[in-house]
Coordinates of C-alpha atoms in Angstrom, one line a residue:
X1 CA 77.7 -118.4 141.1
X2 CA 81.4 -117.9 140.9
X3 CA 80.9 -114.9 143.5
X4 CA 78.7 -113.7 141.9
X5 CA 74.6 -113.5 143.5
X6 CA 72.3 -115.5 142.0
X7 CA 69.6 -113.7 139.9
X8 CA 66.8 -116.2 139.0
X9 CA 64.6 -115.2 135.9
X10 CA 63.0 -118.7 135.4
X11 CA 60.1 -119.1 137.9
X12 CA 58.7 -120.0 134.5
X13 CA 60.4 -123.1 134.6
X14 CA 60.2 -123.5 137.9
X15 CA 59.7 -121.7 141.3
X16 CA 61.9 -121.5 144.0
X17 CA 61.1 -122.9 147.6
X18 CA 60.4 -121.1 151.0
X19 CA 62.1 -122.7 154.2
X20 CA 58.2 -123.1 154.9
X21 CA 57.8 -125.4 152.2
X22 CA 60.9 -127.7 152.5
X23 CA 60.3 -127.9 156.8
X24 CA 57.0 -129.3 155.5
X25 CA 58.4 -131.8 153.8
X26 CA 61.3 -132.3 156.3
X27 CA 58.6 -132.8 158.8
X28 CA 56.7 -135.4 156.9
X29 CA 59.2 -137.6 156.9
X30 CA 60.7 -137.1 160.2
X31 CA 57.1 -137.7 161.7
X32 CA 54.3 -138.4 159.5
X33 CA 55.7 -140.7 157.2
X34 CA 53.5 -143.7 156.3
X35 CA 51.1 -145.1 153.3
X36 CA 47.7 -143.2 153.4
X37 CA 44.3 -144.4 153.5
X38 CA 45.1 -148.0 154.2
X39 CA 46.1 -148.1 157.6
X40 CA 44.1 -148.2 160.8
X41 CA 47.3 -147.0 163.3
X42 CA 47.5 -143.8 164.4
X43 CA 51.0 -142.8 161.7
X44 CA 49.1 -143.4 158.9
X45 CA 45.8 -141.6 160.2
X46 CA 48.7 -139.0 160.5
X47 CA 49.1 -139.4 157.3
X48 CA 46.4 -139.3 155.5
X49 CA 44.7 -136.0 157.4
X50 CA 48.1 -134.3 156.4
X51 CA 47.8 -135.7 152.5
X52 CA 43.9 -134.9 152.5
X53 CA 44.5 -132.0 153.9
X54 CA 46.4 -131.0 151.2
X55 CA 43.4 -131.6 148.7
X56 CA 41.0 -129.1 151.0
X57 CA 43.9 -126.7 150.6
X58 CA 43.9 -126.8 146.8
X59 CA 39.8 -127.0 146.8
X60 CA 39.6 -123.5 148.9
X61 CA 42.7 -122.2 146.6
X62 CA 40.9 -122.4 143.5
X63 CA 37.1 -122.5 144.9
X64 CA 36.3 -126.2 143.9
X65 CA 32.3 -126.7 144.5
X66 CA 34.2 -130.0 146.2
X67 CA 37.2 -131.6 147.8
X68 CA 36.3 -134.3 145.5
X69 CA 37.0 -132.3 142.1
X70 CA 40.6 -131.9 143.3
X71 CA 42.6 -135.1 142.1
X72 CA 46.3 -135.4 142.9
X73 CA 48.6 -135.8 139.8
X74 CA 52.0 -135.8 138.8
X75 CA 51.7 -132.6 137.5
X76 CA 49.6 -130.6 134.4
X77 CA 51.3 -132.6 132.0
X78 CA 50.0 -135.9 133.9
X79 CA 46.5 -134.1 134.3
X80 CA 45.9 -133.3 130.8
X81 CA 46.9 -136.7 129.4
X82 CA 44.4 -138.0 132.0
X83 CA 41.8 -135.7 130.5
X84 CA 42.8 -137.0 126.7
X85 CA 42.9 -140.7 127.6
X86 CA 39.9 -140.5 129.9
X87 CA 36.9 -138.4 129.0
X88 CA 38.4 -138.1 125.3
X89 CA 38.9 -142.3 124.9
X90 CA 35.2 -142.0 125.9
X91 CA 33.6 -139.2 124.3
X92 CA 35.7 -138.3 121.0
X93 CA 35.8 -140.0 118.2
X94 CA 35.8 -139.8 114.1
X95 CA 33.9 -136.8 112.8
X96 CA 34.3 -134.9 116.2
X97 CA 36.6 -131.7 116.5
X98 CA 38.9 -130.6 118.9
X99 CA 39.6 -126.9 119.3
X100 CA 43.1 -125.5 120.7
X101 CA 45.5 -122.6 119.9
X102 CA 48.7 -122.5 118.1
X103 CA 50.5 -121.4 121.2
X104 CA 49.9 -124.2 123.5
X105 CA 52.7 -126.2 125.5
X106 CA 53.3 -129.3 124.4
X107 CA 52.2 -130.8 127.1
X108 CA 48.6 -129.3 125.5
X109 CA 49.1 -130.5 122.3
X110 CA 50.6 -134.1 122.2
X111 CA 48.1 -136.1 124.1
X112 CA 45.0 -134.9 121.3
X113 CA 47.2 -135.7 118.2
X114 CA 47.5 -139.0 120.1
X115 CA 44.0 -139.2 120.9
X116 CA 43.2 -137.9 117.0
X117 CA 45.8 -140.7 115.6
X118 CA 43.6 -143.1 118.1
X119 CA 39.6 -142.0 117.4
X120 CA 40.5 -140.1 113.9
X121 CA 38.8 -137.0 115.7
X122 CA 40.5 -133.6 114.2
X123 CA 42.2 -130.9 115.6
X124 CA 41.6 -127.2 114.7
X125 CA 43.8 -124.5 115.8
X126 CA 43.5 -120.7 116.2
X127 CA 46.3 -119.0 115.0
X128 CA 47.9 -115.5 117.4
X129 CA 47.4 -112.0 116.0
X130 CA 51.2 -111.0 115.1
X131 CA 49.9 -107.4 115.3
X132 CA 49.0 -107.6 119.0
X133 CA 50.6 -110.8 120.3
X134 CA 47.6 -112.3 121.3
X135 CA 45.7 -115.0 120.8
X136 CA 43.1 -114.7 117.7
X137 CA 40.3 -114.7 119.6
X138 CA 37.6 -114.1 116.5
X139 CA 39.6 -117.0 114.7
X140 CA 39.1 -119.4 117.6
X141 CA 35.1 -118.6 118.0
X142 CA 34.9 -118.8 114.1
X143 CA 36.5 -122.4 114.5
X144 CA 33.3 -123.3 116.9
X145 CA 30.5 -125.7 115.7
X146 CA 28.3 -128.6 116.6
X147 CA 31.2 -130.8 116.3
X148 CA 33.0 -129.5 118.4
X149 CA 33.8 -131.8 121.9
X150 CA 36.5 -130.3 123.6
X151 CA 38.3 -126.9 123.8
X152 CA 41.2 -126.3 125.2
X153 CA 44.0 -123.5 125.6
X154 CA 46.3 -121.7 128.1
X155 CA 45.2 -119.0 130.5
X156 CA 48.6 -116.9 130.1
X157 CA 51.0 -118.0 127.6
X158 CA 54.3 -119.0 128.2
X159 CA 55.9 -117.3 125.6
X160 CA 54.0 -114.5 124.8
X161 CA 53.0 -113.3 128.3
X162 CA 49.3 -112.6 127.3
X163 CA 46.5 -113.3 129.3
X164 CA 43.2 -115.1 127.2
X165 CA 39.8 -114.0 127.8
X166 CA 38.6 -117.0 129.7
X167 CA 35.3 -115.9 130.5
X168 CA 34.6 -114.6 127.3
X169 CA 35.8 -117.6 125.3
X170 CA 33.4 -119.9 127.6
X171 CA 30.4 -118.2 126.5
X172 CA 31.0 -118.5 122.9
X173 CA 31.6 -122.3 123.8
X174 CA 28.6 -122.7 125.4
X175 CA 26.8 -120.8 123.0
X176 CA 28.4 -122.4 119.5
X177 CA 29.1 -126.2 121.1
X178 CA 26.6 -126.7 123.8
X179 CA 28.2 -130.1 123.9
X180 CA 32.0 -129.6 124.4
X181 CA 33.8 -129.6 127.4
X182 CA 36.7 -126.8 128.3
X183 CA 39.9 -127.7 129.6
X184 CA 41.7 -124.4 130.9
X185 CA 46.2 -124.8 131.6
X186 CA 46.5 -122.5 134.3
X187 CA 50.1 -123.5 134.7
X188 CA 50.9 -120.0 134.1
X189 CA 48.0 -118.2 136.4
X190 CA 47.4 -120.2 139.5
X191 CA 50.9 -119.4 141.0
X192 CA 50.5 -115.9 140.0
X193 CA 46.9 -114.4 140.3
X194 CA 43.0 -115.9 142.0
X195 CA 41.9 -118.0 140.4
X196 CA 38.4 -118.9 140.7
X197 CA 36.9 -121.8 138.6
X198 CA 33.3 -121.5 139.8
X199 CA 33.9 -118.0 137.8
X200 CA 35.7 -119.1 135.1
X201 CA 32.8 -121.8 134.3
X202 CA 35.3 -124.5 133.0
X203 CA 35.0 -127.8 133.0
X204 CA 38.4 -129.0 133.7
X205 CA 41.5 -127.0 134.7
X206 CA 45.3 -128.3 135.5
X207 CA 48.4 -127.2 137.1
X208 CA 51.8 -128.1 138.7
X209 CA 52.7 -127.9 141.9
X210 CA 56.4 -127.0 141.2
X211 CA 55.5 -123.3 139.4
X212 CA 53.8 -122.3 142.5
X213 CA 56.6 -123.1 145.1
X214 CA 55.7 -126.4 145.7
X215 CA 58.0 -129.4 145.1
X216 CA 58.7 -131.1 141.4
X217 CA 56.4 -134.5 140.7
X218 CA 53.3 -133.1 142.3
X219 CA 50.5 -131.3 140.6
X220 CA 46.2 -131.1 140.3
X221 CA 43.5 -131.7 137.9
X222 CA 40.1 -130.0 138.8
X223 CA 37.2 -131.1 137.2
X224 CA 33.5 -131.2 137.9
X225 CA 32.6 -134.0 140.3
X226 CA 29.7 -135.3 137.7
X227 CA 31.9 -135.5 134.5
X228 CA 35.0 -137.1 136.8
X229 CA 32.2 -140.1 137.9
X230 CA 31.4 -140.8 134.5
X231 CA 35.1 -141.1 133.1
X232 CA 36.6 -144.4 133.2
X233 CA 39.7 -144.7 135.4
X234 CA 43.3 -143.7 134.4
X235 CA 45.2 -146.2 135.9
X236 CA 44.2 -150.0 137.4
X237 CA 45.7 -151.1 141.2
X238 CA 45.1 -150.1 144.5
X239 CA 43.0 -147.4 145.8
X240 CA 41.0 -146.5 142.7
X241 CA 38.8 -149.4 143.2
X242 CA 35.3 -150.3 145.0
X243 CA 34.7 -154.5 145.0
X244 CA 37.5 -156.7 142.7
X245 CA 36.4 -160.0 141.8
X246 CA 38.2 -162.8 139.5
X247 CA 35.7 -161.5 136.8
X248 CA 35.5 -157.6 137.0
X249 CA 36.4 -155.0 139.0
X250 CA 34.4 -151.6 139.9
X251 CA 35.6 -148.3 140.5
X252 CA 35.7 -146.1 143.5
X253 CA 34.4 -142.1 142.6
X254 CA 36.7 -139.3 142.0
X255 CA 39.0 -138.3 143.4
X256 CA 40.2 -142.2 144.6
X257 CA 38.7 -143.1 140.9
X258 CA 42.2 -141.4 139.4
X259 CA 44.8 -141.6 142.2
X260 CA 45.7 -145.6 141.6
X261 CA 48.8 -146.9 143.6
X262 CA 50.6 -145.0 146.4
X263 CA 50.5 -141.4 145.9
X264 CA 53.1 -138.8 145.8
X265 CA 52.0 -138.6 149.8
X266 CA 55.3 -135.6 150.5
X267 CA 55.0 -133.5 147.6
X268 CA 51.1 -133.7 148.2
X269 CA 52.0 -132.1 152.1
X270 CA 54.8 -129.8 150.5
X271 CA 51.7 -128.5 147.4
X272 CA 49.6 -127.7 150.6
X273 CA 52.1 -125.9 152.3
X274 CA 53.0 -123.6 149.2
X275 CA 49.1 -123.2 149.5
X276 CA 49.3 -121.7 152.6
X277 CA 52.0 -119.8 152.2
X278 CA 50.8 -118.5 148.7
X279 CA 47.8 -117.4 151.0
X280 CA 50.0 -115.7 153.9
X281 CA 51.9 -113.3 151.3
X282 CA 48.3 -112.7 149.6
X283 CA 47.8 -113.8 145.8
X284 CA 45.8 -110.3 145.8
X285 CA 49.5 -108.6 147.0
X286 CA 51.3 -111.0 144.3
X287 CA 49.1 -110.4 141.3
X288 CA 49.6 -106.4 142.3
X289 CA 53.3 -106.6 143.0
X290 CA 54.2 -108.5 139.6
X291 CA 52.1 -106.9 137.2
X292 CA 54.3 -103.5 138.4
X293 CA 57.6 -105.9 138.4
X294 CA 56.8 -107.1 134.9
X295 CA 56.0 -104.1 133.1
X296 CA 59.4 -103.0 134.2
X297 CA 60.7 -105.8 132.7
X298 CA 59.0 -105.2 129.4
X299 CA 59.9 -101.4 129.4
X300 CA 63.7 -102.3 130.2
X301 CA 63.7 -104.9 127.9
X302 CA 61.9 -103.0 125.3
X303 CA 64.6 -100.2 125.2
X304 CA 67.3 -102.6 124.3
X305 CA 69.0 -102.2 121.0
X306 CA 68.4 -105.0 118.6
X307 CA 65.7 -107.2 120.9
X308 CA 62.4 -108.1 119.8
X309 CA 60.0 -108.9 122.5
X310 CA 57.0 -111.0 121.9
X311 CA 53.8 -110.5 123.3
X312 CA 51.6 -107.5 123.5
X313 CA 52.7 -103.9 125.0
X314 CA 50.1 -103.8 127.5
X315 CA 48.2 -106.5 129.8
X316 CA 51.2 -108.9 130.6
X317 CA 52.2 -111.4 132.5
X318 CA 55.6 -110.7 134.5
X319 CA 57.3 -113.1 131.4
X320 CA 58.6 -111.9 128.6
X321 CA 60.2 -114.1 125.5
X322 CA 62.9 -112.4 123.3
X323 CA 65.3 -112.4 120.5
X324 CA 68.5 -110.6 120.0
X325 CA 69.9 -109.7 116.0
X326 CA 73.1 -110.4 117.5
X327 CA 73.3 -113.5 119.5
X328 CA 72.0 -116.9 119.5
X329 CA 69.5 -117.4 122.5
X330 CA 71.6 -120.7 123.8
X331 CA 75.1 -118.1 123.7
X332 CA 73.0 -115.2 125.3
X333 CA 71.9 -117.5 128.8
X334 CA 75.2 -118.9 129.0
X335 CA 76.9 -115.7 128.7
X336 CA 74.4 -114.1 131.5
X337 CA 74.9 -117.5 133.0
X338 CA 78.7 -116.7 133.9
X339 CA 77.4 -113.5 135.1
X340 CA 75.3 -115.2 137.8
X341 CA 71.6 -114.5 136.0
X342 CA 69.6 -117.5 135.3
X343 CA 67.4 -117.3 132.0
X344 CA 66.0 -119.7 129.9
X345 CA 66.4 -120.1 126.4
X346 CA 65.4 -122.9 124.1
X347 CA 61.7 -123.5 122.2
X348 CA 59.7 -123.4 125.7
X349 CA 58.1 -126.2 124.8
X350 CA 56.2 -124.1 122.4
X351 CA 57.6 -125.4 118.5
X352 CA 54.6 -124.9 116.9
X353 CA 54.9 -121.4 118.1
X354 CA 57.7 -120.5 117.4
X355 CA 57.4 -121.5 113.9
X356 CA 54.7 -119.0 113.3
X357 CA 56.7 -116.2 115.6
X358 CA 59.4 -117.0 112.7
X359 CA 61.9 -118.2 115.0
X360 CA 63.3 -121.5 115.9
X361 CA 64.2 -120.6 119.7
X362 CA 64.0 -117.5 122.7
X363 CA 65.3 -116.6 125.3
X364 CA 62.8 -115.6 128.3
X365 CA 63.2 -114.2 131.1
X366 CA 59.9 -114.6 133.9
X367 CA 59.7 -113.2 137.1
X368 CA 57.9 -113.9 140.5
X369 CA 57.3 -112.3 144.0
X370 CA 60.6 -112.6 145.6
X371 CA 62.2 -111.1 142.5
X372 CA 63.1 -107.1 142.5
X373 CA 63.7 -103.9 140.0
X374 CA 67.0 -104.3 140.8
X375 CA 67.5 -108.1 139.7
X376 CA 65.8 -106.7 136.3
X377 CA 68.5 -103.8 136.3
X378 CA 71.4 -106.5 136.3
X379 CA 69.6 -108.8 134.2
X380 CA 69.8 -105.9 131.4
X381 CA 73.2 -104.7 132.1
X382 CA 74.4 -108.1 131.7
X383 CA 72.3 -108.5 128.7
X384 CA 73.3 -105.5 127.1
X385 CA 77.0 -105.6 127.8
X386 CA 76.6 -109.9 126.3
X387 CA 75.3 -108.0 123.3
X388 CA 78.1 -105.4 122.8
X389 CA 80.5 -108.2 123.0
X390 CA 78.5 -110.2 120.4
X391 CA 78.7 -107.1 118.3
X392 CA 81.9 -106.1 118.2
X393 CA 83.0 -109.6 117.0
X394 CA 80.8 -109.5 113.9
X395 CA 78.0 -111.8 115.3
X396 CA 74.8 -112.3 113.8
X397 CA 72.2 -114.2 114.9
X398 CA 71.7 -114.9 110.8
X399 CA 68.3 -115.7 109.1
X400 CA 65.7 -116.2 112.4
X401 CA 63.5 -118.2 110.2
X402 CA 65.6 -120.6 109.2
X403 CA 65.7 -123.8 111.3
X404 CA 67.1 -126.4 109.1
X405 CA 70.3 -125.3 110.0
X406 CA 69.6 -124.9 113.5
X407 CA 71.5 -127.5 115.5
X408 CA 70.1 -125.6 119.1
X409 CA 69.4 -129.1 121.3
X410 CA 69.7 -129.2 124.7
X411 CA 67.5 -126.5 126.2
X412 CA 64.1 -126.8 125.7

C-alpha cells in the first residue's frame, strides 16, 4: 500500500487465499461447472463428485462419525441460526433455559434472544474472570440444571484469545442437563489447531469456510446424524425433499434435509481445497508454529507503553485485542493503515463484551501461518511510533467506559 508491503494482522476477519485455493475455483468453472445432483450427463456427474467430495473432505477434517453429519452452509453465522430455528423451534420452549457466555459473537447470541422472544425460553450467561481473562468456568457449571436445553459457547474467543475447556464443560453438561444439547463455534479453532468432535463429544459444532483459506459465502454445520433426522427442515424447495404431493411434502435425511435450492457448488470445491491444503502444511505444524508466533505477539505487545491487552498471559490464541490511553482504536488502524499494516478495530462483533471489558471498541491484531516475527516487529514499530504522535498532540483516548459519547460506526 502506497509502496509500502502489506502486513496483514486480520486472519481473524478473514484468511487469505493460496494460488491452490483460487486455481480450484478457477478450474471449476473453466471445466466442472454445472448444477449438482440433478443431472444424469457426465458435467454434472463432474460436478457433483467434486461438490461431495468436498463434504468427505470436511468429514475426515474434523472426524465426523459420517459424511452425512457435514451440511454445507453459508457460513457459522447461517449454521447456528439453522440450529436456533431448527432443533430450538422444536425442542425449546417457555420454562426451558438456554446457557451461553458473555463473550460470544453475535452471530451466537442473536438467533436465541430471537428464539427466547419466539418460545419465551430464557437465556443465562456466564460472565469472564477479569482477573485471568477467561471464561468463568465455575459460574457457567453453576448456571447448569434440569432445565437446561441447549449450551452453547466459543472454543477460542475472538477477543480475548483464550481457549475454553471443551472437554471439561461437556461433562458437567452431561452430568447437570442430561437433556441439553451442546453447540461448540469453532470459528476460531478449526482453521488454527485439530479438531476432533468425536473427542470433543458435542452435539453440534459450526464454522466458516473463509477463516480457514477458503472463499467468503461458504461454511459447515456438524451435527450428529440422529438429531439432524429428527429436526425439521431449514428451508422448503428443491433438493431437501423426498415425495411432494398437492397435500404435503416429506423430507429427504441430512445432509439433503438442510441444503434446499442450488448450493454454493464453487465455494463448496474451493472449502475442500483449503482442506487439503490445510492438511499439506500440517494443522499439527500450524497449531506449533502460531502458538510460538502469538506469544510473540503478546510479549511485544505487552511491553508497549500505555496498551492493555485482553486476555490471559498464558495459553493464547495467536489474537490478541487491545487498547491504547492515547488513541482511539478507529485512529490507531488507520494510522497503521497508511503505514501498510492491516488491523482491525471496531466491537468485533462482541458488544456485550466489551461492555463488561469497560470499553466500547479494540483494536486486534490476529495472526496466522503465513505471518512472521518480523511482520509483528513492524506492526509494533508502527504502533508505537502512531502512539508517540498521539501523545505529543495531547491525545487521550478519554473515559474508556463511556459509550454514550462514542460515535465509532463503521468498523465492526
Amino acid at each position: 500500500k502506497d509502496g509500502n508491503p502489506l502486513v496483514y494482522l486480520d486472519s481473524a476477519a478473514t484468511s487469505q487465499k493460496p494460488n491452490y485455493v483460487i486455481e480450484a475455483l478457477d478450474h471449476y468453472y473453466q471445466h466442472l461447472n454445472s448444477n449438482v445432483h440433478r443431472g444424469a450427463h457426465s458435467l454434472s456427474r463432474d460436478a457433483t463428485a467434486a461438490y461431495e467430495g468436498a463434504r468427505d473432505e470436511i468429514a475426515t477434517f474434523i472426524n465426523a462419525y459420517s459424511r452425512n453429519e457435514c451440511i454445507f452452509t453459508k457460513g457459522a453465522t447461517e449454521a447456528i441460526n439453522l440450529i436456533a430455528m431448527t432443533y430450538g423451534r422444536a425442542n425449546i420452549g417457555k420454562g426451558d433455559e438456554i446457557v451461553l457466555t458473555e463473550m460470544e459473537h453475535h452471530s451466537n447470541i442473536v438467533p436465541w434472544q430471537i428464539l427466547a422472544s419466539q418460545t419465551g425460553c430464557t437465556l443465562k450467561f456466564a460472565h469472564i474472570n477479569k482477573e485471568t481473562g477467561t471464561l468463568d468456568v465455575e459460574e457457567l457449571k453453576s448456571l447448569l440444571s434440569e432445565k437446561t436445553k441447549l449450551v452453547t459457547f466459543q472454543h477460542v474467543s475472538n477477543v480475548m484469545g483464550c481457549s475454553n475447556p471443551v472437554e471439561e464443560l461437556v461433562q458437567a453438561i452431561r452430568e447437570k442437563s442430561p437433556d441439553a444439547k451442546v453447540l461448540l463455534d469453532a470459528c476460531q479453532s478449526v482453521p488454527h489447531q485439530r479438531v476432533d468432535v468425536q473427542a470433543l463429544d458435542v452435539d453440534f459444532l459450526a464454522f466458516s469456510g473463509h477463516k480457514m483459506c477458503g472463499p467468503t459465502g461458504i461454511g459447515a454445520l456438524w451435527g450428529r446424524e440422529e438429531l439432524l433426522n429428527d429436526m425439521p427442515p431449514f428451508l422448503g424447495g428443491g433438493e431437501m425433499i423426498d415425495q411432494v404431493t398437492l397435500e404435503e411434502s416429506t423430507f429427504a435425511p441430512a445432509p439433503g434435509r438442510f441444503e434446499a435450492g442450488t448450493p454454493a457448488i464453487a465455494q463448496a470445491v474451493g472449502l475442500g481445497a483449503a482442506i487439503r491444503y490445510l492438511n499439506k502444511v500440517g494443522m499439527e505444524n500450524i497449531e506449533a508454529y502460531e502458538h510460538e508466533l502469538g506469544d510473540y505477539l503478546y510479549k511485544r505487545l505487552s511491553e508497549c507503553d500505555g496498551v492493555d491487552v485482553f486476555g490471559p498471559k498464558e495459553n493464547r490464541a495467536a489474537l490478541c485485542a487491545f487498547y491504547c490511553d492515547a488513541v482511539h482504536p478507529s485512529d490507531l488502524s488507520t494510522f497503521l493503515d497508511v503505514e501498510g499494516v492491516a488491523i482491525r478495530a471496531g466491537h468485533h462483533c462482541c458488544q456485550p463484551l466489551h461492555q463488561a471489558l469497560g470499553y466500547s471498541h479494540s483494536a486486534r491484531a490476529s495472526l496466522y501461518f503465513y505471518n512472521t516475527k518480523e511482520e509483528v516487529d513492524k506492526f509494533i514499530e508502527v504502533l508505537e511510533d502512531s502512539i508517540s504522535f498521539f501523545k505529543s498532540m495531547g491525545g487521550s483516548n478519554g473515559d474508556a467506559a463511556n459509550t454514550e459519547k462514542d460515535e465509532f460506526i463503521p468498523f465492526i
